[in-house]
Short mmCIF file of C-alpha atoms in Angstrom, two decimals:
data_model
loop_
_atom_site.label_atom_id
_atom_site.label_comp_id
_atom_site.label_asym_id
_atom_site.label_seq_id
_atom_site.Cartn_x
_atom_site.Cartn_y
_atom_site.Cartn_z
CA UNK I 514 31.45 4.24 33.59
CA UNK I 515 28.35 6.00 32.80
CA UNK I 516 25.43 3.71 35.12
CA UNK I 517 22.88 3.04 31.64
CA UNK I 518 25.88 2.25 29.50
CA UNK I 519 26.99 -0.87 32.20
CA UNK I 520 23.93 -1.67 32.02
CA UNK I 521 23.20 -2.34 28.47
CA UNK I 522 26.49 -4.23 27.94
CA UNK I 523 25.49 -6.49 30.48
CA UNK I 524 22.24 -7.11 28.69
CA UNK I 525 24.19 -7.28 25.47
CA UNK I 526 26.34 -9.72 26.64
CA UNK I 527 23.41 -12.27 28.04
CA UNK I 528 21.69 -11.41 24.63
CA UNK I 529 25.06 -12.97 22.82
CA UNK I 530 25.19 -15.91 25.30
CA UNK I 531 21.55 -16.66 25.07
CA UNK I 532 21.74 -16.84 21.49
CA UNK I 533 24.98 -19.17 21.86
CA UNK I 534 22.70 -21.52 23.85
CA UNK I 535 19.84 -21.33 21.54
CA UNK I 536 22.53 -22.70 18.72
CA UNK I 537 23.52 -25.42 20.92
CA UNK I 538 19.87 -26.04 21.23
CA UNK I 539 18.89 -26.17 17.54
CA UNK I 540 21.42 -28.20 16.25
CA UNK I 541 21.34 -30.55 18.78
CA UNK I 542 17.36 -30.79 18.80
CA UNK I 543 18.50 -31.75 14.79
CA UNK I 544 20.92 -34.63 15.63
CA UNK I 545 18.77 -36.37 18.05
CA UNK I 546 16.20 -36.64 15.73
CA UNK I 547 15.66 -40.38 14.79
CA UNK I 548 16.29 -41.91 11.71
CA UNK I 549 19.79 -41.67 8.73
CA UNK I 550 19.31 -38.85 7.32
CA UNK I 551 21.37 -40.14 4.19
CA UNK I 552 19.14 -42.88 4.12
CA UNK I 553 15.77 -40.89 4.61
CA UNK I 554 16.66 -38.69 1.48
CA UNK I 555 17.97 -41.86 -0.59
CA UNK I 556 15.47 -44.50 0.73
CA UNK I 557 16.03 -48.03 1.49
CA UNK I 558 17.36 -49.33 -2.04
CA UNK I 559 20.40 -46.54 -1.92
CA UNK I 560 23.61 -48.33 -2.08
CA UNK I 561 26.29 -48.08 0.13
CA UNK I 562 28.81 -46.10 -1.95
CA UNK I 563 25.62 -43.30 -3.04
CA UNK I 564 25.31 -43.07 1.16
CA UNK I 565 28.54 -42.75 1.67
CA UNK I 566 28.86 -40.07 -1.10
CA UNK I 567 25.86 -38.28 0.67
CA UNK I 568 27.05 -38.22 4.31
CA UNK I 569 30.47 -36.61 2.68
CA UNK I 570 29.23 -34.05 0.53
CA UNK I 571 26.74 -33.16 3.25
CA UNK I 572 29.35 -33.17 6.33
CA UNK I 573 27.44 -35.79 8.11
CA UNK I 574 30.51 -38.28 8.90
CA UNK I 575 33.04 -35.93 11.22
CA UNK I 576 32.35 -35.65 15.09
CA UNK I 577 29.28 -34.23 16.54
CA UNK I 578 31.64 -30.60 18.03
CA UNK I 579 33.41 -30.23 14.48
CA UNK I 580 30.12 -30.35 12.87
CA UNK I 581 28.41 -28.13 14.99
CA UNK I 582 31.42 -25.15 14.81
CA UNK I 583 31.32 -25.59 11.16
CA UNK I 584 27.90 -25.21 10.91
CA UNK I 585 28.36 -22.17 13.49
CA UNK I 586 31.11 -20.81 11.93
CA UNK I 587 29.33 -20.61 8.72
CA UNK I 588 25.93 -19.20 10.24
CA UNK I 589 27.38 -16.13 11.21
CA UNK I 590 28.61 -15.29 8.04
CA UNK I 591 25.73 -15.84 6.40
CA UNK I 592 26.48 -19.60 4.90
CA UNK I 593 23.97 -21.69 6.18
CA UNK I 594 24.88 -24.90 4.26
CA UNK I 595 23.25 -26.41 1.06
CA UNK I 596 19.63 -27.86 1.38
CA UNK I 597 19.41 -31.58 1.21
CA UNK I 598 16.10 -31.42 -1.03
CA UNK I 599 17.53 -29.35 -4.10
CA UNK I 600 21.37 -29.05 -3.61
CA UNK I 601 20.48 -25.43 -3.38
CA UNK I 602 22.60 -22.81 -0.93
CA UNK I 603 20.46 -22.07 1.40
CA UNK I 604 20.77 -18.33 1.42
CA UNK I 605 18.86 -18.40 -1.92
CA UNK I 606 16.25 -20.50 -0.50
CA UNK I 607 15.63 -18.66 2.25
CA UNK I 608 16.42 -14.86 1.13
CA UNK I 609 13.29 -13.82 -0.18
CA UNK I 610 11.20 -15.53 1.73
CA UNK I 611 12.66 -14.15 4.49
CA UNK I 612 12.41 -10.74 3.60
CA UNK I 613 8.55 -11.41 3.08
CA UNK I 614 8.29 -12.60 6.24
CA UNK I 615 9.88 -9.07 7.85
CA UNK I 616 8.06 -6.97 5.07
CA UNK I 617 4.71 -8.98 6.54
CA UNK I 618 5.45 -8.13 10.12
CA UNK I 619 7.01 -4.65 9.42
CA UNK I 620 3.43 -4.20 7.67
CA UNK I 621 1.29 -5.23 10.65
CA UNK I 622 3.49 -3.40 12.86
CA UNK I 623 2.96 -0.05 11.11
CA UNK I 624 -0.77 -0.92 11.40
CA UNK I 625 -0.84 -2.33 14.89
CA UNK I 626 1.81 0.43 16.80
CA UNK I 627 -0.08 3.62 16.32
CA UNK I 628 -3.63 2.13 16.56
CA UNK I 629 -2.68 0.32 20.19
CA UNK I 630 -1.15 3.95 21.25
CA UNK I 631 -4.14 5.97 19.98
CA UNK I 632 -6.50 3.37 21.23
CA UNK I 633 -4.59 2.81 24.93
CA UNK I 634 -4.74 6.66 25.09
CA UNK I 635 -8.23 6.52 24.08
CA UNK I 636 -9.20 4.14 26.97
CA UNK I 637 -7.37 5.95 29.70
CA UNK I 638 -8.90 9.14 28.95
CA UNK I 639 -12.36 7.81 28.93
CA UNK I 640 -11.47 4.99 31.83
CA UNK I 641 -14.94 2.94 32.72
CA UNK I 642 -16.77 4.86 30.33
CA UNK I 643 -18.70 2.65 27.76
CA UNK I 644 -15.97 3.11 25.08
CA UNK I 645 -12.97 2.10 27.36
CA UNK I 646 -15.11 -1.15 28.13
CA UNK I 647 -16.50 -1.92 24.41
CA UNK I 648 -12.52 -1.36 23.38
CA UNK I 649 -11.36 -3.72 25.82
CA UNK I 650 -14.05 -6.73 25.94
CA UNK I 651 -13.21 -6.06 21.95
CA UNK I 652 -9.31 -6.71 21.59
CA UNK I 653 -9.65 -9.35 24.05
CA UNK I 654 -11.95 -11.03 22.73
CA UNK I 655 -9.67 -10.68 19.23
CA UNK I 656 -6.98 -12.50 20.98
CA UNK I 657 -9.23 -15.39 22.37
CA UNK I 658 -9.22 -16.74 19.30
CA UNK I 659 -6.08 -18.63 17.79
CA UNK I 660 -4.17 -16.73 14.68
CA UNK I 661 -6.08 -19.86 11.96
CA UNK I 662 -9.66 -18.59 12.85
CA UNK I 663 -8.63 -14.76 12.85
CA UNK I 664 -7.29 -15.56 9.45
CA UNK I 665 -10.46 -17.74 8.05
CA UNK I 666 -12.66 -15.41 9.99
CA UNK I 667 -11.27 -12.67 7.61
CA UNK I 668 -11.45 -14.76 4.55
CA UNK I 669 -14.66 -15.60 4.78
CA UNK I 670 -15.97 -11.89 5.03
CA UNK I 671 -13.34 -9.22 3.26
CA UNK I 672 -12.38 -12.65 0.51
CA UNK I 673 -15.21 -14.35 0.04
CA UNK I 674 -18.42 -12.15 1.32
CA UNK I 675 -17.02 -9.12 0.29
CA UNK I 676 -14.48 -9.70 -2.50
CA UNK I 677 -12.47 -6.77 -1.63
CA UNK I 678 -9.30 -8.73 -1.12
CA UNK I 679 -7.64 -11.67 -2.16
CA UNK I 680 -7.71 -15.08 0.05
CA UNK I 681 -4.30 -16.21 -1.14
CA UNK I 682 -1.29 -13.39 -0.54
CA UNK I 683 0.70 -15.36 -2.94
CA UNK I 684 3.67 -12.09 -4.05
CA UNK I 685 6.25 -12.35 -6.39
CA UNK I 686 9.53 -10.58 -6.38
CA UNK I 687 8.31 -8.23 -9.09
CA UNK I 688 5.27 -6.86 -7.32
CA UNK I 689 5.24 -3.22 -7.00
CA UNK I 690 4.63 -1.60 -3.28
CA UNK I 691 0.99 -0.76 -3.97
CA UNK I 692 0.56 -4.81 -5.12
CA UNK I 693 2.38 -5.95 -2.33
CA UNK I 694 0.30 -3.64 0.46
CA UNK I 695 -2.84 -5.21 -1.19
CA UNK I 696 -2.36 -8.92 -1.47
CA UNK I 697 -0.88 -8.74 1.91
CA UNK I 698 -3.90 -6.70 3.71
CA UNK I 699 -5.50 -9.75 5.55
CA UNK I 700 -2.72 -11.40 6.83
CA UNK I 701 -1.33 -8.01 8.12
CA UNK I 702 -4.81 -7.54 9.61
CA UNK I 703 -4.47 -10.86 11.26
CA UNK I 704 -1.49 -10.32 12.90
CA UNK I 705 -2.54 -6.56 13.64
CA UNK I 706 -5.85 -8.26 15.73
CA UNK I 707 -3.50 -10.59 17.37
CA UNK I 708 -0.91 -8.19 19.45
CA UNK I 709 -3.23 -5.00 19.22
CA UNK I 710 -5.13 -6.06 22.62
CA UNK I 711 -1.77 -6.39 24.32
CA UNK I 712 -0.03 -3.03 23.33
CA UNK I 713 -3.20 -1.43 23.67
CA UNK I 714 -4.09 -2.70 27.54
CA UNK I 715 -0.32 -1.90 28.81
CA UNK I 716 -0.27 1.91 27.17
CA UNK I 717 -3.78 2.04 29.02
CA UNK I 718 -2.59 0.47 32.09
CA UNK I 719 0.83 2.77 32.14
CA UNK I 720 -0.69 5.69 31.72
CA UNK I 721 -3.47 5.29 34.33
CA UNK I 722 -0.94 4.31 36.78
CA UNK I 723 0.65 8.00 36.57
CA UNK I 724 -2.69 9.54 36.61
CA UNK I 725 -2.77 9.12 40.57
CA UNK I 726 0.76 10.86 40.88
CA UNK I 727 1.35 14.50 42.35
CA UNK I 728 2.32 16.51 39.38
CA UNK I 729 -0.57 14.73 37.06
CA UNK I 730 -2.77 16.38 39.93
CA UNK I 731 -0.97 19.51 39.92
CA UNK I 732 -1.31 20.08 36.02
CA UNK I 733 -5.26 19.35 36.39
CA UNK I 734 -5.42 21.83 39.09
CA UNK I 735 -3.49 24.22 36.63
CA UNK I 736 -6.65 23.42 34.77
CA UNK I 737 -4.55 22.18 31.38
CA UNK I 738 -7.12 19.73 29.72
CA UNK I 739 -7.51 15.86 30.42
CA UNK I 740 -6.42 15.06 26.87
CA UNK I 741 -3.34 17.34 26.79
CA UNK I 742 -2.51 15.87 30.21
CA UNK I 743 -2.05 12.39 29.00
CA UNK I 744 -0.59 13.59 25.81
CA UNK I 745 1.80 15.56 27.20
CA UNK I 746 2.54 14.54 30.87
CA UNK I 747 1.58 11.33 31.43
CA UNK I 748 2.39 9.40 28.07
CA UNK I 749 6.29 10.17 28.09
CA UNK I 750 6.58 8.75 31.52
CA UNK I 751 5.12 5.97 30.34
CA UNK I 752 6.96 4.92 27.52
CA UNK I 753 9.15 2.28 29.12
CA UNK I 754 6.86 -0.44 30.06
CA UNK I 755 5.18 0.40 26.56
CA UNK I 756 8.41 0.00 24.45
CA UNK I 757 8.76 -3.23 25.95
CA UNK I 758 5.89 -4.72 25.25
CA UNK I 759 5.70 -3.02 21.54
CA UNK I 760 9.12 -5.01 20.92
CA UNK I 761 8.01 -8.09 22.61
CA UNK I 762 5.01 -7.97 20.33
CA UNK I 763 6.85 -7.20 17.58
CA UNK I 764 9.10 -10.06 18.34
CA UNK I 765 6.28 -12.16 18.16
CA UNK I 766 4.95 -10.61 14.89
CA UNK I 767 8.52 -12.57 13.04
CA UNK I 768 8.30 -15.47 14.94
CA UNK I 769 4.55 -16.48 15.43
CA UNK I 770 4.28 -15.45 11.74
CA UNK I 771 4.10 -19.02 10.25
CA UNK I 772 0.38 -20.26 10.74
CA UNK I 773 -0.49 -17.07 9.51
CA UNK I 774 1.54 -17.33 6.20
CA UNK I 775 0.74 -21.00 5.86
CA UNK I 776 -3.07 -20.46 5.77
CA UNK I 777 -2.60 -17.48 3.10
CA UNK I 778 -0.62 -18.99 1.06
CA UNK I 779 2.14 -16.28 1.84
CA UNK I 780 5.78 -16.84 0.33
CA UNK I 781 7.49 -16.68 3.50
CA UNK I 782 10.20 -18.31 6.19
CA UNK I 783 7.04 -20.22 7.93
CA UNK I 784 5.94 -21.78 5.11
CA UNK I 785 9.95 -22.32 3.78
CA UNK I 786 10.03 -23.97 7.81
CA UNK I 787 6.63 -26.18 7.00
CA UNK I 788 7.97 -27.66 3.81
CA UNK I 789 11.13 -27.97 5.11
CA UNK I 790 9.92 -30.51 7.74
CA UNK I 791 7.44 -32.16 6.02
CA UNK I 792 10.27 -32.88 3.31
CA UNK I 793 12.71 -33.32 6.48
CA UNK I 794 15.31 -31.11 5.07
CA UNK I 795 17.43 -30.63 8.13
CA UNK I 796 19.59 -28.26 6.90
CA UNK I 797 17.03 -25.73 5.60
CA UNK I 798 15.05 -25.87 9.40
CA UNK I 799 18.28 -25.45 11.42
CA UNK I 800 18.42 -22.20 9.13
CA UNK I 801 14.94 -21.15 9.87
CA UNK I 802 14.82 -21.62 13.31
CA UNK I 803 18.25 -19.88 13.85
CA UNK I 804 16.93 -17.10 12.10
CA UNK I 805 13.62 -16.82 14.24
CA UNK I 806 15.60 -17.35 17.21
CA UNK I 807 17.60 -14.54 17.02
CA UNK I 808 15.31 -12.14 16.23
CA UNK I 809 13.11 -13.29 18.66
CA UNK I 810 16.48 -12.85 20.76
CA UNK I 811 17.53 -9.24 19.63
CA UNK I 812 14.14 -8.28 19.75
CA UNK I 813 13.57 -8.78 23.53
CA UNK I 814 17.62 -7.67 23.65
CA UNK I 815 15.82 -4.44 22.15
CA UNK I 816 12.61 -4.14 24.57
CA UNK I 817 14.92 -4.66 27.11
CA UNK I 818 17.59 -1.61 25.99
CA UNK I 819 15.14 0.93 25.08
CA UNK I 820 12.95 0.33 28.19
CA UNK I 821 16.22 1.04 30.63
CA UNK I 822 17.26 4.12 28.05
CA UNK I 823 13.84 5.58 28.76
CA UNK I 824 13.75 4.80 32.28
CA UNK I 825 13.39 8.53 34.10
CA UNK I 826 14.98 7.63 37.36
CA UNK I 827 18.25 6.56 35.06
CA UNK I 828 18.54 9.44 32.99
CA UNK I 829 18.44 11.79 35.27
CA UNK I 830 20.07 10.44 38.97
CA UNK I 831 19.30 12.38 41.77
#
């Protein structure tokens, strides 16, 4: 069997039994939580045939295992369970929001990719000039701060200094493109000033460590320019350790996502996960966490994939 196919089944397997684990996790985390949850959601003066009537239409009576498979058994097709705060299925609770949550992050990530590429590139062609160290002492000092003061810090200047956007990236489901792109400008750009540092030091750092190899020297002594060196030579070599931390940090875009959409307001599966806990509806965070976990999970199942796909040495064997 081809070597880089073994490889990635291997991965693909750990990927499935990692995210088997993380279920185990979740549900359990749930069910140790103390309290009746029948008796949370019905307070003290329920009686004990409206309890009753709660734990059975709600599953909460059977063993701990048969519980857990049905609930697993109807999270991967897609049936997460009603909530316990509006008798809702929670597929409609959470279906739109989370869909803003990956337009959000697929929006900072077409902002943040390119720019960390450009920039990296940038900084390695100008190493320990003044730009390389303004753009570095820059994005770091970007991701000193915590995502809340990014976010206010852009309030307070593009919202309320400048009016040029809104504070609140409150969307409906009607919104055209254009509205959507708009409202959700600062929260993008918060994200986008969160990861760019990272992606932006590792494509530097890759690419100067191939600027010290034999055939980088040979094509400078061929006299090709620095620029198209990089471009060309050094920047496709590169390209694994940089895929992986793009989908790392795009991993982190979906699932560090919720301070970020609490503090705008934004209609997404971090503030459905807040509201959900502060209301204690079990059901509805088991759902949300799942569904971070496991694109957190595929995610890094990804990095990992495309950074062994683009490794040189694999594709072509000596």
């Amino acid at each position: 069997m081809n070597p880089i196919l073994t490889i990635v089944l291997k991965r693909l397997l750990i990927g499935l039994l990692t995210l088997w684990l993380v279920t185990i996790i979740i549900f359990g985390a749930i069910e140790l939580l103390p309290g009746d949850i029948a008796t949370e959601k019905l307070g003290q003066a329920a009686t004990e045939e409206s309890l009753a009537a709660f734990r059975e239409q709600f599953n909460l009576n059977g063993p701990l295992y048969q519980r857990y498979l049905s609930w697993l058994a109807g999270a991967v097709t897609g049936d997460f369970g009603v909530s316990l705060a509006n008798q809702r299925p929670i597929s409609e609770v959470i279906g739109q929001r989370t869909a803003n949550t990956f337009f959000l992050a697929g929006y900072a990530a077409a902002i943040s990719v390119p720019i960390s590429i450009i920039a990296g590139m940038m900084a390695a062609l100008y190493n320990g000039s003044w730009f390389d160290r303004l753009l570095s002492s820059t994005t770091l000092a970007a991701i000193s701060f915590p995502e809340f003061f990014v976010a206010y810090i852009l309030i307070l200047i593009f919202a309320v200094g400048l009016g040029w956007f809104p504070s609140l990236a409150n969307i409906d489901a009607n919104a055209s493109l254009g509205e959507r792109l708009y409202s959700t400008f600062l929260p993008a750009m918060t994200l986008t000033l969160i990861v760019l540092a990272y992606m932006m030091r590792m494509t530097r750092a890759a690419i100067l460590n191939l600027l010290a190899l034999p055939y980088i020297e040979m094509a400078h002594l061929k006299g090709i320019k620095r620029w198209r060196v990089i471009a060309v030579h050094a920047l496709p070599n590169a390209l694994a350790p940089i895929i992986n931390v793009i989908a790392l940090n795009l991993a982190y875009l979906i699932v560090g996502v919720v301070l970020v959409e609490v503090v705008f307001v934004y209609p997404g599966l971090g503030q459905v996960l807040v509201d959900a806990v502060s209301n204690r509806d079990v059901t509805v965070v088991q759902a949300a966490c799942l569904i971070f976990a496991a694109t957190y999970i595929l995610l890094n199942l990804l990095a990992d994939i495309l950074s062994i796909v683009a490794n040189p040495r694999l594709l072509h064997p000596r």
